[in-house]
PDB file of C-alpha atoms in Angstrom:
ATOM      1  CA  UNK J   1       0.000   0.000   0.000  1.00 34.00           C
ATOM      2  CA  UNK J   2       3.024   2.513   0.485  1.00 36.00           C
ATOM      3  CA  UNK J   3       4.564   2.238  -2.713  1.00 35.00           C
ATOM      4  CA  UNK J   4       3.865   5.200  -5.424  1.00 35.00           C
ATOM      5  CA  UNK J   5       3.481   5.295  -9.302  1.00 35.00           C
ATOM      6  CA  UNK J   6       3.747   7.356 -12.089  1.00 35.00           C
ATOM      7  CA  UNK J   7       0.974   6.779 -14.561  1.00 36.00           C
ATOM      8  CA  UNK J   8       0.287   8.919 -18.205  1.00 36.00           C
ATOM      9  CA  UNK J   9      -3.227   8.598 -18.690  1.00 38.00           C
ATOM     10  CA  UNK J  10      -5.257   9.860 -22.261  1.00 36.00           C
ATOM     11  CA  UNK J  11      -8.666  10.318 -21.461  1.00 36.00           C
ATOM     12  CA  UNK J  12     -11.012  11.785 -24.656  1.00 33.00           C
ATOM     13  CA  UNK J  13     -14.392  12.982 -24.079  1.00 32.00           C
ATOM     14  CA  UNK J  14     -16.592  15.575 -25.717  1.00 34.00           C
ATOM     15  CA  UNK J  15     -16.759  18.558 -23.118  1.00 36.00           C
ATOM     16  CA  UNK J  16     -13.236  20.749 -23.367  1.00 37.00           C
ATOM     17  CA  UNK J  17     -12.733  24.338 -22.480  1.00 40.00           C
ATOM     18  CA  UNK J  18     -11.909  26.452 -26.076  1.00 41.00           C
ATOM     19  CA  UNK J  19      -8.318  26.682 -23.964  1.00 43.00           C
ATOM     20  CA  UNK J  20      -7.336  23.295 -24.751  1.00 40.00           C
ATOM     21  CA  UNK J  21      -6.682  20.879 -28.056  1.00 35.00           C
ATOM     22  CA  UNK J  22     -10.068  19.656 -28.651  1.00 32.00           C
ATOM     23  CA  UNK J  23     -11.712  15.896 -27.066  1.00 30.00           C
ATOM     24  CA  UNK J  24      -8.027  15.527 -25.779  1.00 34.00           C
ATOM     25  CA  UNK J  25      -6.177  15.845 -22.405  1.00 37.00           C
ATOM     26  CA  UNK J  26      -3.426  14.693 -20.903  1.00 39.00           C
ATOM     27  CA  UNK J  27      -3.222  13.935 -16.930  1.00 43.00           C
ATOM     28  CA  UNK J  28      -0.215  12.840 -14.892  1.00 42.00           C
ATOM     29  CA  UNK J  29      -0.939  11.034 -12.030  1.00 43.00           C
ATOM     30  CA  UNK J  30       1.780  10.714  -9.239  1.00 41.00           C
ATOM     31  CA  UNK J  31       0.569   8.672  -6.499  1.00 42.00           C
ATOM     32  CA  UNK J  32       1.683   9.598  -3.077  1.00 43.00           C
ATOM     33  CA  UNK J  33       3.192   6.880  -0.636  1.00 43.00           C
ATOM     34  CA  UNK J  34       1.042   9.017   2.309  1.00 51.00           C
ATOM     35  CA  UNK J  35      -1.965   6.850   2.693  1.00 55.00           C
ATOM     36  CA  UNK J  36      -5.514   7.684   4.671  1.00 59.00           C
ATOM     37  CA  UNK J  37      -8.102   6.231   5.561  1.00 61.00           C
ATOM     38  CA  UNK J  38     -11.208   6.371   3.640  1.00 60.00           C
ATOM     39  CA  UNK J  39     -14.102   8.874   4.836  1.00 65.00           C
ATOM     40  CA  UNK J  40     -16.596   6.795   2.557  1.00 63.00           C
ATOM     41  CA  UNK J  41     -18.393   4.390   4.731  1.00 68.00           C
ATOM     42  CA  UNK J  42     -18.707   2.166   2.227  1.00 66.00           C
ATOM     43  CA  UNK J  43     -14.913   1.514   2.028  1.00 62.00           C
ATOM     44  CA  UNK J  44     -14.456   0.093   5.568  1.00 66.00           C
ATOM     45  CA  UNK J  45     -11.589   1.737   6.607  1.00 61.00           C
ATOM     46  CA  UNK J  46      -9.782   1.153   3.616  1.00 59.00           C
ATOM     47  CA  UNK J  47      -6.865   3.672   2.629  1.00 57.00           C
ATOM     48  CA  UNK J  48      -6.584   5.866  -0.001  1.00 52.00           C
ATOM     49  CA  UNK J  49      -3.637   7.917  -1.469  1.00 50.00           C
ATOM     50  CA  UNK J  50      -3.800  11.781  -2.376  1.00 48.00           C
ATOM     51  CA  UNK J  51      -3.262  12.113  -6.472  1.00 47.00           C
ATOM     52  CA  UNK J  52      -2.289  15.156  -7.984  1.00 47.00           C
ATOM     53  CA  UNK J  53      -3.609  16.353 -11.315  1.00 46.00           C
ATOM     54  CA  UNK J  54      -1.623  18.349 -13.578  1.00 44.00           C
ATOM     55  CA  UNK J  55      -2.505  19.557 -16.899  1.00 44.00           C
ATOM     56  CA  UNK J  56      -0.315  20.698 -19.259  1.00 45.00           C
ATOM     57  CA  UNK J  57      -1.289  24.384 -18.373  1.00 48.00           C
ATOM     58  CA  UNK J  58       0.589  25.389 -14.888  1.00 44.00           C
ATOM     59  CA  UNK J  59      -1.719  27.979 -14.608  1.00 49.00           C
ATOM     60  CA  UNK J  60      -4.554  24.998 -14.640  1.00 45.00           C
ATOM     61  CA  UNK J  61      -2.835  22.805 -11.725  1.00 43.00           C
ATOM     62  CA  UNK J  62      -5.139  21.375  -9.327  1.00 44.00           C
ATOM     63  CA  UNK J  63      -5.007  19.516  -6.295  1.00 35.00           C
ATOM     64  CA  UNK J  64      -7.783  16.680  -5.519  1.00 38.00           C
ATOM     65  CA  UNK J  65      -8.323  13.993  -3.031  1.00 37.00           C
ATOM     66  CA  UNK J  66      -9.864  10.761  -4.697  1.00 39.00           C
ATOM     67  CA  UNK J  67     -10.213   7.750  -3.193  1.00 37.00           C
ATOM     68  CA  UNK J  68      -8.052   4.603  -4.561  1.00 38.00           C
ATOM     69  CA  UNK J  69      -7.460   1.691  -2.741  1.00 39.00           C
ATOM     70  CA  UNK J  70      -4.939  -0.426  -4.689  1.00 42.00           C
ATOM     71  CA  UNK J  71      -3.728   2.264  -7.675  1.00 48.00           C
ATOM     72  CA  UNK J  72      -4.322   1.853 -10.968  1.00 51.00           C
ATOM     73  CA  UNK J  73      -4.430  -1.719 -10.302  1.00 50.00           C
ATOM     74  CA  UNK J  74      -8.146  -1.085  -8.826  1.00 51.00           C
ATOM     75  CA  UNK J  75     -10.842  -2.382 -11.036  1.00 55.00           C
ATOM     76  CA  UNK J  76     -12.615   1.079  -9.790  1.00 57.00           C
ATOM     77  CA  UNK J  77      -9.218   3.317 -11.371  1.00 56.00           C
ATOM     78  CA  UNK J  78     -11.399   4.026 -14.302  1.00 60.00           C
ATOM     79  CA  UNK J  79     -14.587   4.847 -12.445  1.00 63.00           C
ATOM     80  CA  UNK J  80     -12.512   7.203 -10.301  1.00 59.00           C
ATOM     81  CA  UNK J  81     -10.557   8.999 -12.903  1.00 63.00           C
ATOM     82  CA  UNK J  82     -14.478   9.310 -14.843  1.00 67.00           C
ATOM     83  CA  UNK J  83     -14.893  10.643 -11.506  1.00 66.00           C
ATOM     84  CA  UNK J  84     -11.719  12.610 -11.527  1.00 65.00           C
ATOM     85  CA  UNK J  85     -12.946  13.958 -15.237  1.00 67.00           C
ATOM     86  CA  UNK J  86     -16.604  14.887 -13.692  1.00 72.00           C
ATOM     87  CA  UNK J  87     -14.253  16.381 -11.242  1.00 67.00           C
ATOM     88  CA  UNK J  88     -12.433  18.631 -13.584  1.00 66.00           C
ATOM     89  CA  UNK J  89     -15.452  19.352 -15.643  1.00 73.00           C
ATOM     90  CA  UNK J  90     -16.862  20.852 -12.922  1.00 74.00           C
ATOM     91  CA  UNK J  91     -14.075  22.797 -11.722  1.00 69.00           C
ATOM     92  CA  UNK J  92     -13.794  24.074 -15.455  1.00 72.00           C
ATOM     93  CA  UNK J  93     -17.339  25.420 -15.458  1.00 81.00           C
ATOM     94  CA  UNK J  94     -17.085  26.736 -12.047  1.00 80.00           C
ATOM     95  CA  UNK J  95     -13.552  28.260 -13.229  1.00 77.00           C
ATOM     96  CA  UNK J  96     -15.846  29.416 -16.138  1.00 84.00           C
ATOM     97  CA  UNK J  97     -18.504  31.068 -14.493  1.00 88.00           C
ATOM     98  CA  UNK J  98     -16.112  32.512 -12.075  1.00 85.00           C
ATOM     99  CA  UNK J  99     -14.480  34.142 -14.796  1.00 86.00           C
ATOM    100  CA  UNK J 100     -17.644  35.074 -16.377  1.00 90.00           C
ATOM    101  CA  UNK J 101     -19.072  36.299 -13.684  1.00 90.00           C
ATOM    102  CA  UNK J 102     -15.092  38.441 -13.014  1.00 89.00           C
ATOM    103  CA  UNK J 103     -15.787  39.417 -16.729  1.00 90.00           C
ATOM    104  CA  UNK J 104     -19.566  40.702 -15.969  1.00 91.00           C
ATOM    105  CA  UNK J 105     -18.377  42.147 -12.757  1.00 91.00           C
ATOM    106  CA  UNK J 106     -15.409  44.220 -14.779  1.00 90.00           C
ATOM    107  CA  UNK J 107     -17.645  44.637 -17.317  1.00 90.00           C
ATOM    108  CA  UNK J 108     -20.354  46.366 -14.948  1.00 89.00           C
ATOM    109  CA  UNK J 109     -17.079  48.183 -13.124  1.00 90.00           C
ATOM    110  CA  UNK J 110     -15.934  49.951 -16.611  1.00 89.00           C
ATOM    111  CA  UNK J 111     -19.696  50.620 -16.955  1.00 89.00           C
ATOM    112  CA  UNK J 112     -19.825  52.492 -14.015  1.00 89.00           C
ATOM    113  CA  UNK J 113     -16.818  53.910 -14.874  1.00 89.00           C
ATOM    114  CA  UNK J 114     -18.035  54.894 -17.966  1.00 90.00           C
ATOM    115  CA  UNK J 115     -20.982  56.179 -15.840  1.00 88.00           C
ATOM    116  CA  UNK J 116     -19.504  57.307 -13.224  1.00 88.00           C
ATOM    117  CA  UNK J 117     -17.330  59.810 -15.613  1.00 88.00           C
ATOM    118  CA  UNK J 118     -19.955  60.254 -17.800  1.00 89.00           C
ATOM    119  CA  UNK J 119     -21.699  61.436 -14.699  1.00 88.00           C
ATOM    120  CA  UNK J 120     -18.639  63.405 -13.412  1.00 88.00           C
ATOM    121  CA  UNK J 121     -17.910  64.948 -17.019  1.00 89.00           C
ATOM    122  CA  UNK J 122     -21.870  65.903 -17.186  1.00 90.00           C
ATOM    123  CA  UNK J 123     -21.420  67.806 -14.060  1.00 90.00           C
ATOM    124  CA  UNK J 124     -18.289  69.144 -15.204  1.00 90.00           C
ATOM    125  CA  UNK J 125     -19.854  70.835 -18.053  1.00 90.00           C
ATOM    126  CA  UNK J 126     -22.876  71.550 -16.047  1.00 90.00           C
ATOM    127  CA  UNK J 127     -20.348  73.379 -13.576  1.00 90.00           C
ATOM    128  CA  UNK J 128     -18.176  74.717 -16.355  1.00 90.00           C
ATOM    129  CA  UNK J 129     -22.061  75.772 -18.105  1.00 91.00           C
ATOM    130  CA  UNK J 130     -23.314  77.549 -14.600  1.00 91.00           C
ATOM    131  CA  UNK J 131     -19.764  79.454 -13.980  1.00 91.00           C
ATOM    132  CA  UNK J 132     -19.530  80.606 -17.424  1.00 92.00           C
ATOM    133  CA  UNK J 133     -23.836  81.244 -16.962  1.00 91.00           C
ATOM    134  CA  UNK J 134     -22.495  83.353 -13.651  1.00 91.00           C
ATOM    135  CA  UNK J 135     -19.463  85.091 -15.660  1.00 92.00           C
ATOM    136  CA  UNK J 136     -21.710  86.263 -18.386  1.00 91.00           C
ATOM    137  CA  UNK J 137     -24.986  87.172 -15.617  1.00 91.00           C
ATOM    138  CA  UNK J 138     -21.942  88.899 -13.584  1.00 93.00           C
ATOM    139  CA  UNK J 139     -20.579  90.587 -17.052  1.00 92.00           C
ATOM    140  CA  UNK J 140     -24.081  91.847 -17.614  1.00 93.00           C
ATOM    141  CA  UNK J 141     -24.896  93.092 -14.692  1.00 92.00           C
ATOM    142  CA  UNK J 142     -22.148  94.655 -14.695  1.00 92.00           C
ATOM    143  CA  UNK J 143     -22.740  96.258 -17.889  1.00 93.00           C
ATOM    144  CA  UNK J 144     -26.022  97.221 -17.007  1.00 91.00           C
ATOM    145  CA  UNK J 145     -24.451  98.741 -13.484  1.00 91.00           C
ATOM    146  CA  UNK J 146     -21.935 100.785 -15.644  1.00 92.00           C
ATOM    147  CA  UNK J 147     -25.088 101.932 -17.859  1.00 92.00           C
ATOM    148  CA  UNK J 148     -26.898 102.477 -14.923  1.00 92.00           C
ATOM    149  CA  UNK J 149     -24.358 104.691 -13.242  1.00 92.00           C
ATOM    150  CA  UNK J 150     -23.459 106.861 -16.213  1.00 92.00           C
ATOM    151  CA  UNK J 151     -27.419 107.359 -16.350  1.00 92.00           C
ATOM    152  CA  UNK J 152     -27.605 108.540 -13.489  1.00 92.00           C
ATOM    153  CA  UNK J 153     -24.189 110.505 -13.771  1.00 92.00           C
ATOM    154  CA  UNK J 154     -26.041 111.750 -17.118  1.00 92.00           C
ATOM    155  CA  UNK J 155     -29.291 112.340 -15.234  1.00 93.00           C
ATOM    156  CA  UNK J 156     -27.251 114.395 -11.973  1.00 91.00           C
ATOM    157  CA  UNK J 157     -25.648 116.116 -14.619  1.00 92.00           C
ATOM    158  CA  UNK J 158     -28.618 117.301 -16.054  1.00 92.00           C
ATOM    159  CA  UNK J 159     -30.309 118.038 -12.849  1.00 92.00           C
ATOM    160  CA  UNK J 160     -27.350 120.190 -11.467  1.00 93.00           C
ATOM    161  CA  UNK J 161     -27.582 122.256 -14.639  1.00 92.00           C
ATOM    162  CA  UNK J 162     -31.209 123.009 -14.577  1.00 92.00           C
ATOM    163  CA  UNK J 163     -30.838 123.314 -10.315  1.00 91.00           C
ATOM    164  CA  UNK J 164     -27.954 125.608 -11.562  1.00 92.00           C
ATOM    165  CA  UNK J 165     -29.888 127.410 -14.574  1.00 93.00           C
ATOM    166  CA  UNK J 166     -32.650 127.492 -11.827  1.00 92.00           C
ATOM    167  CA  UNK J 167     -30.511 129.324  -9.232  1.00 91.00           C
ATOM    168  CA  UNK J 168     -28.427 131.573 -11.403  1.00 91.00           C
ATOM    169  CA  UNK J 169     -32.555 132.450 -12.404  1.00 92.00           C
ATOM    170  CA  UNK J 170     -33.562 133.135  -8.964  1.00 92.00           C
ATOM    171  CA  UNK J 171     -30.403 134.954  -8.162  1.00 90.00           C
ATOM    172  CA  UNK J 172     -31.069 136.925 -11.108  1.00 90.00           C
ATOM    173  CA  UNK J 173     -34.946 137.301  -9.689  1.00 91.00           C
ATOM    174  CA  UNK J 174     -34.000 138.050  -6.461  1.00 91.00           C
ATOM    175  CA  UNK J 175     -31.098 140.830  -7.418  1.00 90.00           C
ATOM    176  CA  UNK J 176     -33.307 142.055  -9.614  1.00 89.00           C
ATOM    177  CA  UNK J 177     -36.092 142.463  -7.280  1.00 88.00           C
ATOM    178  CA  UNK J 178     -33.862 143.688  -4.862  1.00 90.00           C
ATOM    179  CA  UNK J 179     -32.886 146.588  -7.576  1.00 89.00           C
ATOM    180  CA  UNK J 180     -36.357 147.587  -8.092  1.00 88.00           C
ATOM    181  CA  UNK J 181     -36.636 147.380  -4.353  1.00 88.00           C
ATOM    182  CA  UNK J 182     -34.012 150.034  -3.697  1.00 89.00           C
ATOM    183  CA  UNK J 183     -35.024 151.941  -6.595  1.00 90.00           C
ATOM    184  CA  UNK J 184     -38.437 152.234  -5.176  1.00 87.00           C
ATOM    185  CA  UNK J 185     -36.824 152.890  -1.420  1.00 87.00           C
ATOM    186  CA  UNK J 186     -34.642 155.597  -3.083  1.00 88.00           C
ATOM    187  CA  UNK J 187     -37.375 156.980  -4.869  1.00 88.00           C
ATOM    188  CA  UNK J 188     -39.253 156.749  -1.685  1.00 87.00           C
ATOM    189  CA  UNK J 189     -36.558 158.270   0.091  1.00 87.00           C
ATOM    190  CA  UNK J 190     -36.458 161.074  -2.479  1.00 88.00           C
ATOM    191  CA  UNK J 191     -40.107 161.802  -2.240  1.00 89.00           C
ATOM    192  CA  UNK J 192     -40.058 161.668   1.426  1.00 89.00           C
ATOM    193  CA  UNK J 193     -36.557 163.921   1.295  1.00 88.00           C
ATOM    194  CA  UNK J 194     -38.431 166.321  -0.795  1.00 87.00           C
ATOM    195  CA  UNK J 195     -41.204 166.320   1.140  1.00 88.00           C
ATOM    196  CA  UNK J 196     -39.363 167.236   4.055  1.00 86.00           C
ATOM    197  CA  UNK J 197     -37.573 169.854   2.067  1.00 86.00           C
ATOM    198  CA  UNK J 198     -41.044 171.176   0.964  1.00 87.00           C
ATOM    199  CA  UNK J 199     -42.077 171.236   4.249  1.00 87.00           C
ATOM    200  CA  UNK J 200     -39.268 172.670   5.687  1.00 86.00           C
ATOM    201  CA  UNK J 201     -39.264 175.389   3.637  1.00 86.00           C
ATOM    202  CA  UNK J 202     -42.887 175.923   4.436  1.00 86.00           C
ATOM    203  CA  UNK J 203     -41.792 175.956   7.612  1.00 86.00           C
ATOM    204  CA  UNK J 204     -38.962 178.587   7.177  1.00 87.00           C
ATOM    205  CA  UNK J 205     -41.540 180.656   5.158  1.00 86.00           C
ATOM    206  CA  UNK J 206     -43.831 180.477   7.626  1.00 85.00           C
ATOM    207  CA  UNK J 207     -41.294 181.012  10.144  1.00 86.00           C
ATOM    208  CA  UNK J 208     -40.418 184.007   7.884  1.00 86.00           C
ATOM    209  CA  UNK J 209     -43.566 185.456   7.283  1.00 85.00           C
ATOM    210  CA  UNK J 210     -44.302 185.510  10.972  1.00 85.00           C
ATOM    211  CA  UNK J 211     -41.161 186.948  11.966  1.00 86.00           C
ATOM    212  CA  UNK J 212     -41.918 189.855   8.865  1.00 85.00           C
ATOM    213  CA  UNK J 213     -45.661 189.723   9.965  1.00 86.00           C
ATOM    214  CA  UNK J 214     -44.034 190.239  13.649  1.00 85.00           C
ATOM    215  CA  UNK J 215     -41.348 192.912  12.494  1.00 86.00           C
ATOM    216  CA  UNK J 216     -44.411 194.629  10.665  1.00 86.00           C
ATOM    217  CA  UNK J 217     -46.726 194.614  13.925  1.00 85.00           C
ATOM    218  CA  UNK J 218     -43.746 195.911  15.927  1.00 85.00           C
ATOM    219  CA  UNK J 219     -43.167 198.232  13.477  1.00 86.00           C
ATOM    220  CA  UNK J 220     -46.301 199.398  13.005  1.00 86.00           C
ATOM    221  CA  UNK J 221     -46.731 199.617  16.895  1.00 85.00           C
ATOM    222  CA  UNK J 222     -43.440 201.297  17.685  1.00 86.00           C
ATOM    223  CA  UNK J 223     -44.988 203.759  14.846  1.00 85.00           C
ATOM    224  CA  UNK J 224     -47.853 204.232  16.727  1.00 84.00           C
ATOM    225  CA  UNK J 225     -46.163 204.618  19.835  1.00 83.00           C
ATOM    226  CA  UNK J 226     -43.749 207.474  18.449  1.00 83.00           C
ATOM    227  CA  UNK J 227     -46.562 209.188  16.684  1.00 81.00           C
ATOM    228  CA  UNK J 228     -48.796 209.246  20.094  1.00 81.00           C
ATOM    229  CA  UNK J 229     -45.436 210.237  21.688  1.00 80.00           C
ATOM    230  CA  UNK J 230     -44.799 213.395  19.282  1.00 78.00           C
ATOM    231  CA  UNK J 231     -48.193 214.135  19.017  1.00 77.00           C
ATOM    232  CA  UNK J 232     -48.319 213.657  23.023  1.00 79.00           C
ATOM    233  CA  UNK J 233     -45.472 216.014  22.937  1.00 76.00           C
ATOM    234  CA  UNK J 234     -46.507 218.743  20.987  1.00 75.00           C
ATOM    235  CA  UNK J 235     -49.874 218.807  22.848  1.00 75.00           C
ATOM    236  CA  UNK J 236     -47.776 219.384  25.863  1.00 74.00           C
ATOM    237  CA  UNK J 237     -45.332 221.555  24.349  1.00 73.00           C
ATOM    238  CA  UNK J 238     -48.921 223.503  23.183  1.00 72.00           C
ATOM    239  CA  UNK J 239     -50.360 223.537  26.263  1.00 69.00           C
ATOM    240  CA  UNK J 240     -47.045 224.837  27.810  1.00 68.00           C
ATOM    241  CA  UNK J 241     -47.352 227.449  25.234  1.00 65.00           C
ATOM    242  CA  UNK J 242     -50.773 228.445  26.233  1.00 61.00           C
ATOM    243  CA  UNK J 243     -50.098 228.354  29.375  1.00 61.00           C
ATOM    244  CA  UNK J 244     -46.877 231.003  28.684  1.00 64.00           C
ATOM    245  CA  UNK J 245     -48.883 233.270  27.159  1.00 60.00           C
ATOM    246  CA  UNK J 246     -51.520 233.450  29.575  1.00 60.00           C
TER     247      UNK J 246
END
């Protein structure tokens, strides 16, 4: 039971991966001199010995257990290496659909990849679309503030001049109402100056007529006195006379 054997086996059958020559493959047996005993209940303790399949890929190497009790020798060798075929068939379409399902898994990664910067290029150009949409609303507003201002530069302009024109009309107004003002205070003035020369001299005519009218009275009276005086007089100086002579 502890010796070991190298065997070359050529097994055809119909199910191949497209990997390999077609309905052929080659397996090398090498039996190990380790020997277990069998898990199968059926096999009553008997021992088996560990096998290891290699295909002419390395990258396809596998290691199985089967069970053998006496080698190749064993009437069952062909069942078991049908078994050991089943075996690798199955490993092959589990290989298979582990790949397959690596290649849909890749496959759905470098969709959403593709998705994913699809996505990130969408929002990109969204991004780039809404800063460029900002430049242009900033642009134009400022635009319109620059319009704006030298409107309403324009506009003060143009309401300083008229305030100005407005002013310079009042000022105007007011000097010349202040003119016709003092014109009509000096003529006042005059009037009231003449009227207070023409009253004055009124007054100094008056004054002079009733100082003449006075001088006259006085005059007259101080005539009237020296006439009753001389004729006062020459009564006495008759009377003295009369007297003389009587």
């Amino acid at each position: 039971m502890d010796r070991s054997t190298s065997t070359d086996l050529s097994l055809t059958y119909g199910r191949q991966t497209p990997r390999k020559p077609p309905h052929r493959v080659i397996f090398e047996v090498a039996v190990d001199t380790e020997t277990q005993p069998s898990p199968r209940p059926e096999d009553n303790g008997a021992e088996f010995r560990r096998f290891e399949l290699t295909v002419p890929d390395p990258n396809d190497k596998r290691l199985m257990i089967i069970s053998l009790m006496n080698g190749p020798a064993d009437p069952n060798f062909r069942s078991l290496m049908g078994e050991l075929r089943h075996s690798l068939d199955k490993v092959r379409r589990e290989e298979a659909e582990a790949e397959a399902a690596e290649k849909a898994k890749a496959e759905a990664e470098a969709k959403e990849k593709v998705k994913a910067a699809a996505k990130a290029r969408a929002a990109e150009a969204k991004m780039k679309a809404e800063e460029e949409a900002k430049m242009r609303a900033e642009a134009e507003a400022k635009v319109k503030a620059a319009k704006m201002a030298k409107l309403e530069a324009k506009e003060k302009a143009k309401a300083e001049a008229k305030a100005l024109v407005k002013a310079k009309a009042e000022a105007k107004a007011v000097a010349k109402a202040k003119a016709k003002a003092a014109e009509k205070a000096k003529a006042k003035a005059e009037v009231m100056a003449k009227a207070k020369a023409e009253a004055k001299a009124k007054a100094e005519a008056k004054a002079k007529a009733e100082a003449k009218a006075k001088a006259e009275a006085k005059a007259k009276a101080e005539a009237a006195k020296n006439r009753s005086s001389r004729r006062s007089r020459r009564l006495r100086k008759a009377g003295s006379t009369m007297d003389t002579a009587s």
